[in-house]
mmCIF file of C-alpha atoms in Angstrom:
data_model
loop_
_atom_site.group_PDB
_atom_site.id
_atom_site.type_symbol
_atom_site.label_atom_id
_atom_site.label_comp_id
_atom_site.label_asym_id
_atom_site.label_seq_id
_atom_site.Cartn_x
_atom_site.Cartn_y
_atom_site.Cartn_z
ATOM 1 C CA GLN J 164 -78.315 24.662 1.954
ATOM 2 C CA LYS J 165 -80.369 22.675 4.430
ATOM 3 C CA GLU J 166 -80.450 18.928 3.936
ATOM 4 C CA VAL J 167 -84.249 18.818 3.962
ATOM 5 C CA GLU J 168 -86.256 21.897 3.047
ATOM 6 C CA GLN J 169 -89.928 22.668 3.416
ATOM 7 C CA ASN J 170 -91.951 25.834 3.058
ATOM 8 C CA SER J 171 -92.746 26.935 6.588
ATOM 9 C CA GLY J 172 -96.166 28.241 5.647
ATOM 10 C CA PRO J 173 -98.643 28.767 6.989
ATOM 11 C CA LEU J 174 -100.509 27.092 4.171
ATOM 12 C CA SER J 175 -104.184 27.878 4.358
ATOM 13 C CA VAL J 176 -106.806 25.885 2.437
ATOM 14 C CA PRO J 177 -110.599 25.772 2.664
ATOM 15 C CA GLU J 178 -112.325 22.685 4.006
ATOM 16 C CA GLY J 179 -112.781 20.064 1.300
ATOM 17 C CA ALA J 180 -109.894 21.318 -0.827
ATOM 18 C CA ILE J 181 -106.638 19.541 -1.663
ATOM 19 C CA ALA J 182 -103.629 20.553 0.412
ATOM 20 C CA SER J 183 -100.251 20.114 -1.235
ATOM 21 C CA LEU J 184 -97.132 19.982 0.920
ATOM 22 C CA ASN J 185 -93.680 19.927 -0.609
ATOM 23 C CA CYS J 186 -90.225 18.866 0.482
ATOM 24 C CA THR J 187 -86.839 18.822 -1.221
ATOM 25 C CA TYR J 188 -83.694 17.050 -0.068
ATOM 26 C CA SER J 189 -80.059 17.508 -0.960
ATOM 27 C CA ASP J 190 -78.502 14.034 -0.645
ATOM 28 C CA ARG J 191 -79.059 11.863 -3.715
ATOM 29 C CA GLY J 192 -78.236 8.807 -1.622
ATOM 30 C CA SER J 193 -81.379 9.246 0.443
ATOM 31 C CA GLN J 194 -83.403 6.060 0.496
ATOM 32 C CA SER J 195 -86.488 6.458 2.649
ATOM 33 C CA PHE J 196 -88.917 9.306 3.054
ATOM 34 C CA PHE J 197 -91.466 9.937 5.750
ATOM 35 C CA TRP J 198 -94.282 12.340 6.493
ATOM 36 C CA TYR J 199 -95.214 13.070 10.088
ATOM 37 C CA ARG J 200 -98.031 15.206 11.439
ATOM 38 C CA GLN J 201 -97.531 17.147 14.649
ATOM 39 C CA TYR J 202 -100.320 18.876 16.506
ATOM 40 C CA SER J 203 -99.367 21.755 18.754
ATOM 41 C CA GLY J 204 -97.955 20.466 22.028
ATOM 42 C CA LYS J 205 -97.915 16.855 20.833
ATOM 43 C CA SER J 206 -95.293 14.520 19.426
ATOM 44 C CA PRO J 207 -94.970 13.660 15.706
ATOM 45 C CA GLU J 208 -97.328 11.029 14.372
ATOM 46 C CA LEU J 209 -96.402 8.963 11.319
ATOM 47 C CA ILE J 210 -98.686 9.500 8.326
ATOM 48 C CA MET J 211 -96.887 7.793 5.480
ATOM 49 C CA PHE J 212 -93.570 6.490 4.256
ATOM 50 C CA ILE J 213 -92.376 6.015 0.686
ATOM 51 C CA TYR J 214 -89.294 4.334 -0.724
ATOM 52 C CA SER J 215 -89.869 4.123 -4.493
ATOM 53 C CA ASN J 216 -90.453 6.702 -7.195
ATOM 54 C CA GLY J 217 -94.079 7.368 -7.911
ATOM 55 C CA ASP J 218 -97.223 7.730 -5.879
ATOM 56 C CA LYS J 219 -98.386 5.934 -2.768
ATOM 57 C CA GLU J 220 -101.939 6.357 -1.569
ATOM 58 C CA ASP J 221 -103.437 5.759 1.858
ATOM 59 C CA GLY J 222 -106.982 6.983 2.323
ATOM 60 C CA ARG J 223 -107.066 10.750 1.828
ATOM 61 C CA PHE J 224 -103.268 10.966 1.742
ATOM 62 C CA THR J 225 -100.981 10.531 -1.256
ATOM 63 C CA ALA J 226 -97.213 10.681 -1.051
ATOM 64 C CA GLN J 227 -95.263 11.378 -4.234
ATOM 65 C CA LEU J 228 -91.557 10.761 -4.683
ATOM 66 C CA ASN J 229 -89.321 11.909 -7.525
ATOM 67 C CA LYS J 230 -85.728 10.926 -6.801
ATOM 68 C CA ALA J 231 -84.387 12.501 -9.987
ATOM 69 C CA SER J 232 -85.697 15.874 -8.858
ATOM 70 C CA GLN J 233 -85.003 15.124 -5.172
ATOM 71 C CA TYR J 234 -88.531 16.020 -4.342
ATOM 72 C CA VAL J 235 -91.202 14.451 -2.160
ATOM 73 C CA SER J 236 -94.709 15.743 -1.614
ATOM 74 C CA LEU J 237 -97.833 14.971 0.390
ATOM 75 C CA LEU J 238 -101.318 15.583 -0.926
ATOM 76 C CA ILE J 239 -104.266 15.669 1.427
ATOM 77 C CA ARG J 240 -107.599 15.325 -0.340
ATOM 78 C CA ASP J 241 -110.884 16.563 1.150
ATOM 79 C CA SER J 242 -108.991 18.521 3.801
ATOM 80 C CA GLN J 243 -110.678 18.749 7.179
ATOM 81 C CA PRO J 244 -110.188 21.259 10.024
ATOM 82 C CA SER J 245 -108.759 18.342 12.025
ATOM 83 C CA ASP J 246 -105.909 18.182 9.488
ATOM 84 C CA SER J 247 -104.671 21.561 10.758
ATOM 85 C CA ALA J 248 -101.211 20.796 12.113
ATOM 86 C CA THR J 249 -97.539 21.031 11.246
ATOM 87 C CA TYR J 250 -96.383 18.479 8.678
ATOM 88 C CA LEU J 251 -92.821 17.275 8.922
ATOM 89 C CA CYS J 252 -90.884 15.723 6.079
ATOM 90 C CA ALA J 253 -88.099 13.337 7.144
ATOM 91 C CA VAL J 254 -85.391 11.602 5.169
ATOM 92 C CA ASN J 255 -83.240 8.580 5.928
ATOM 93 C CA LYS J 256 -79.887 8.893 4.178
ATOM 94 C CA ASN J 257 -78.207 5.808 2.786
ATOM 95 C CA ASN J 258 -80.223 3.692 5.160
ATOM 96 C CA GLN J 259 -78.417 5.181 8.143
ATOM 97 C CA GLY J 260 -80.272 3.126 10.633
ATOM 98 C CA GLY J 261 -82.560 5.149 12.829
ATOM 99 C CA LYS J 262 -81.212 8.563 11.879
ATOM 100 C CA LEU J 263 -83.848 10.779 10.327
ATOM 101 C CA ILE J 264 -83.159 14.262 9.017
ATOM 102 C CA PHE J 265 -86.205 16.501 9.384
ATOM 103 C CA GLY J 266 -87.325 19.572 7.554
ATOM 104 C CA GLN J 267 -88.553 22.567 9.515
ATOM 105 C CA GLY J 268 -92.168 21.610 8.897
ATOM 106 C CA THR J 269 -95.063 23.227 7.079
ATOM 107 C CA GLU J 270 -97.937 24.606 9.117
ATOM 108 C CA LEU J 271 -101.276 23.736 7.524
ATOM 109 C CA SER J 272 -104.491 25.520 8.409
ATOM 110 C CA VAL J 273 -107.796 24.179 7.073
ATOM 111 C CA LYS J 274 -110.562 26.766 7.306
ATOM 112 C CA PRO J 275 -114.183 25.598 7.777
ATOM 113 C CA LYS D 279 -99.632 -2.998 21.340
ATOM 114 C CA ALA D 280 -98.558 -0.261 23.712
ATOM 115 C CA GLY D 281 -96.782 2.687 22.180
ATOM 116 C CA VAL D 282 -93.501 4.312 23.059
ATOM 117 C CA THR D 283 -93.451 5.648 26.593
ATOM 118 C CA GLN D 284 -91.242 8.360 28.022
ATOM 119 C CA THR D 285 -90.686 9.479 31.580
ATOM 120 C CA PRO D 286 -90.845 11.973 33.039
ATOM 121 C CA ARG D 287 -93.168 14.035 30.873
ATOM 122 C CA TYR D 288 -92.102 17.366 32.333
ATOM 123 C CA LEU D 289 -88.976 18.449 34.089
ATOM 124 C CA ILE D 290 -87.610 21.694 35.485
ATOM 125 C CA LYS D 291 -83.914 21.934 36.250
ATOM 126 C CA THR D 292 -81.409 24.700 36.893
ATOM 127 C CA ARG D 293 -78.237 25.439 35.007
ATOM 128 C CA GLY D 294 -75.355 23.176 35.885
ATOM 129 C CA GLN D 295 -77.525 20.267 36.979
ATOM 130 C CA GLN D 296 -77.780 16.995 35.125
ATOM 131 C CA VAL D 297 -80.851 15.131 33.967
ATOM 132 C CA THR D 298 -81.738 11.587 32.930
ATOM 133 C CA LEU D 299 -84.647 10.823 30.637
ATOM 134 C CA SER D 300 -86.088 7.387 30.027
ATOM 135 C CA CYS D 301 -87.697 5.757 27.007
ATOM 136 C CA SER D 302 -89.416 2.390 26.652
ATOM 137 C CA PRO D 303 -89.850 1.329 23.026
ATOM 138 C CA ILE D 304 -92.737 -0.537 21.477
ATOM 139 C CA SER D 305 -92.545 -4.202 22.409
ATOM 140 C CA GLY D 306 -90.249 -6.017 19.972
ATOM 141 C CA HIS D 307 -88.556 -2.855 18.716
ATOM 142 C CA ARG D 308 -84.801 -2.929 19.159
ATOM 143 C CA SER D 309 -83.833 0.483 17.824
ATOM 144 C CA VAL D 310 -84.306 3.645 19.869
ATOM 145 C CA SER D 311 -83.475 7.097 18.499
ATOM 146 C CA TRP D 312 -83.443 10.343 20.432
ATOM 147 C CA TYR D 313 -84.254 13.794 19.071
ATOM 148 C CA GLN D 314 -84.281 17.328 20.411
ATOM 149 C CA GLN D 315 -86.994 19.691 19.241
ATOM 150 C CA THR D 316 -86.785 23.453 19.700
ATOM 151 C CA PRO D 317 -88.703 26.260 17.970
ATOM 152 C CA GLY D 318 -85.537 27.623 16.400
ATOM 153 C CA GLN D 319 -83.752 24.458 15.288
ATOM 154 C CA GLY D 320 -86.656 22.094 14.753
ATOM 155 C CA LEU D 321 -86.203 18.363 15.205
ATOM 156 C CA GLN D 322 -82.571 17.370 15.467
ATOM 157 C CA PHE D 323 -81.172 13.858 15.771
ATOM 158 C CA LEU D 324 -79.162 13.150 18.916
ATOM 159 C CA PHE D 325 -78.246 9.458 18.717
ATOM 160 C CA GLU D 326 -79.556 5.995 18.038
ATOM 161 C CA TYR D 327 -79.097 2.762 19.946
ATOM 162 C CA PHE D 328 -79.585 -0.702 18.578
ATOM 163 C CA SER D 329 -78.933 -3.863 20.580
ATOM 164 C CA GLU D 330 -77.279 -1.853 23.355
ATOM 165 C CA THR D 331 -74.804 -0.223 20.944
ATOM 166 C CA GLN D 332 -74.771 3.345 19.708
ATOM 167 C CA ARG D 333 -75.246 3.014 15.973
ATOM 168 C CA ASN D 334 -75.549 6.664 14.922
ATOM 169 C CA LYS D 335 -74.681 9.965 16.510
ATOM 170 C CA GLY D 336 -75.744 13.516 15.725
ATOM 171 C CA ASN D 337 -73.826 16.760 16.139
ATOM 172 C CA PHE D 338 -74.338 17.432 19.811
ATOM 173 C CA PRO D 339 -71.690 18.048 22.471
ATOM 174 C CA GLY D 340 -70.451 15.271 24.711
ATOM 175 C CA ARG D 341 -72.702 16.527 27.510
ATOM 176 C CA PHE D 342 -75.416 14.549 25.777
ATOM 177 C CA SER D 343 -75.061 10.812 26.230
ATOM 178 C CA GLY D 344 -77.217 7.753 26.198
ATOM 179 C CA ARG D 345 -77.376 4.065 26.711
ATOM 180 C CA GLN D 346 -79.620 1.129 26.000
ATOM 181 C CA PHE D 347 -80.380 -1.828 28.191
ATOM 182 C CA SER D 348 -80.841 -5.469 27.258
ATOM 183 C CA ASN D 349 -84.639 -5.035 27.278
ATOM 184 C CA SER D 350 -84.230 -2.221 24.679
ATOM 185 C CA ARG D 351 -85.217 0.497 27.140
ATOM 186 C CA SER D 352 -83.036 3.540 26.691
ATOM 187 C CA GLU D 353 -81.920 6.482 28.750
ATOM 188 C CA MET D 354 -80.351 9.752 27.752
ATOM 189 C CA ASN D 355 -78.372 11.959 30.073
ATOM 190 C CA VAL D 356 -77.527 15.621 29.793
ATOM 191 C CA SER D 357 -74.848 16.879 32.128
ATOM 192 C CA THR D 358 -74.050 20.471 33.087
ATOM 193 C CA LEU D 359 -77.342 21.788 31.793
ATOM 194 C CA GLU D 360 -77.421 25.051 29.862
ATOM 195 C CA LEU D 361 -80.366 27.358 29.229
ATOM 196 C CA GLY D 362 -80.272 26.341 25.574
ATOM 197 C CA ASP D 363 -80.985 22.728 26.506
ATOM 198 C CA SER D 364 -84.599 23.678 27.178
ATOM 199 C CA ALA D 365 -86.488 21.651 24.616
ATOM 200 C CA LEU D 366 -88.845 18.792 23.921
ATOM 201 C CA TYR D 367 -86.867 15.556 23.941
ATOM 202 C CA LEU D 368 -88.402 12.827 21.856
ATOM 203 C CA CYS D 369 -87.538 9.224 21.520
ATOM 204 C CA ALA D 370 -88.640 7.014 18.674
ATOM 205 C CA SER D 371 -88.501 3.269 18.250
ATOM 206 C CA SER D 372 -88.386 1.084 15.157
ATOM 207 C CA SER D 373 -88.335 -2.600 14.471
ATOM 208 C CA LEU D 374 -86.259 -3.273 11.389
ATOM 209 C CA ALA D 375 -82.612 -4.198 11.776
ATOM 210 C CA GLY D 376 -81.615 -2.675 8.447
ATOM 211 C CA GLY D 377 -82.175 0.693 6.889
ATOM 212 C CA GLY D 378 -85.340 2.531 6.052
ATOM 213 C CA GLU D 379 -86.891 1.965 9.433
ATOM 214 C CA THR D 380 -90.221 3.497 10.221
ATOM 215 C CA GLN D 381 -89.995 5.306 13.520
ATOM 216 C CA TYR D 382 -92.763 5.814 16.033
ATOM 217 C CA PHE D 383 -92.441 8.621 18.509
ATOM 218 C CA GLY D 384 -93.198 8.745 22.192
ATOM 219 C CA PRO D 385 -95.011 11.677 23.823
ATOM 220 C CA GLY D 386 -91.746 13.419 24.698
ATOM 221 C CA THR D 387 -90.193 14.925 27.790
ATOM 222 C CA ARG D 388 -90.422 18.681 28.035
ATOM 223 C CA LEU D 389 -87.329 20.033 29.792
ATOM 224 C CA LEU D 390 -87.092 23.557 31.090
ATOM 225 C CA VAL D 391 -83.713 24.788 32.299
ATOM 226 C CA LEU D 392 -83.784 27.875 34.528
#
């Protein structure tokens, strides 16, 4: 079992719809959770981080964390073609400094 | 504030050679982490340096090494290059001394080993 798992996609949604990206992790001691966006040929760009159970909203993005279910998700409202990218879920285990464990990423395609 | 910078951006080497990559973190950030990204394995953690000390290490062979200088700039070295070392090498910096740091990535160095 991989430490951080994501559906590889591609996930295709129409413009204006809500895109839902999911991530599960195996280590219950995980403390911090991050979502990065990576455009083809570019480096990952931080979108959001979440530490506590519940929802965290930032503009069109909402991160949801459920530690009991070991599940973290990212919702993108009013999806735009410019949101088309690979979304990477990353986990910091037991506050292990600067060591992030990444999922394989979910490719999102937003169709005009 | 300037972002994380990495040099060089592109590199072509042949098997058996060695390579040194450089990373300058965001001003004030003291932690630098290095990652390798390949299509097959995704993003994998190499090591992290904080205040010139290696604080975490991933599961890579000893051919991969790094160091950090007093100004927080970091270098990683790969000796005896193999074809499988072809990858995008990313460094990321963060500011917090404790856990749960938010990391910001540089543009990466794309290494091709022939």
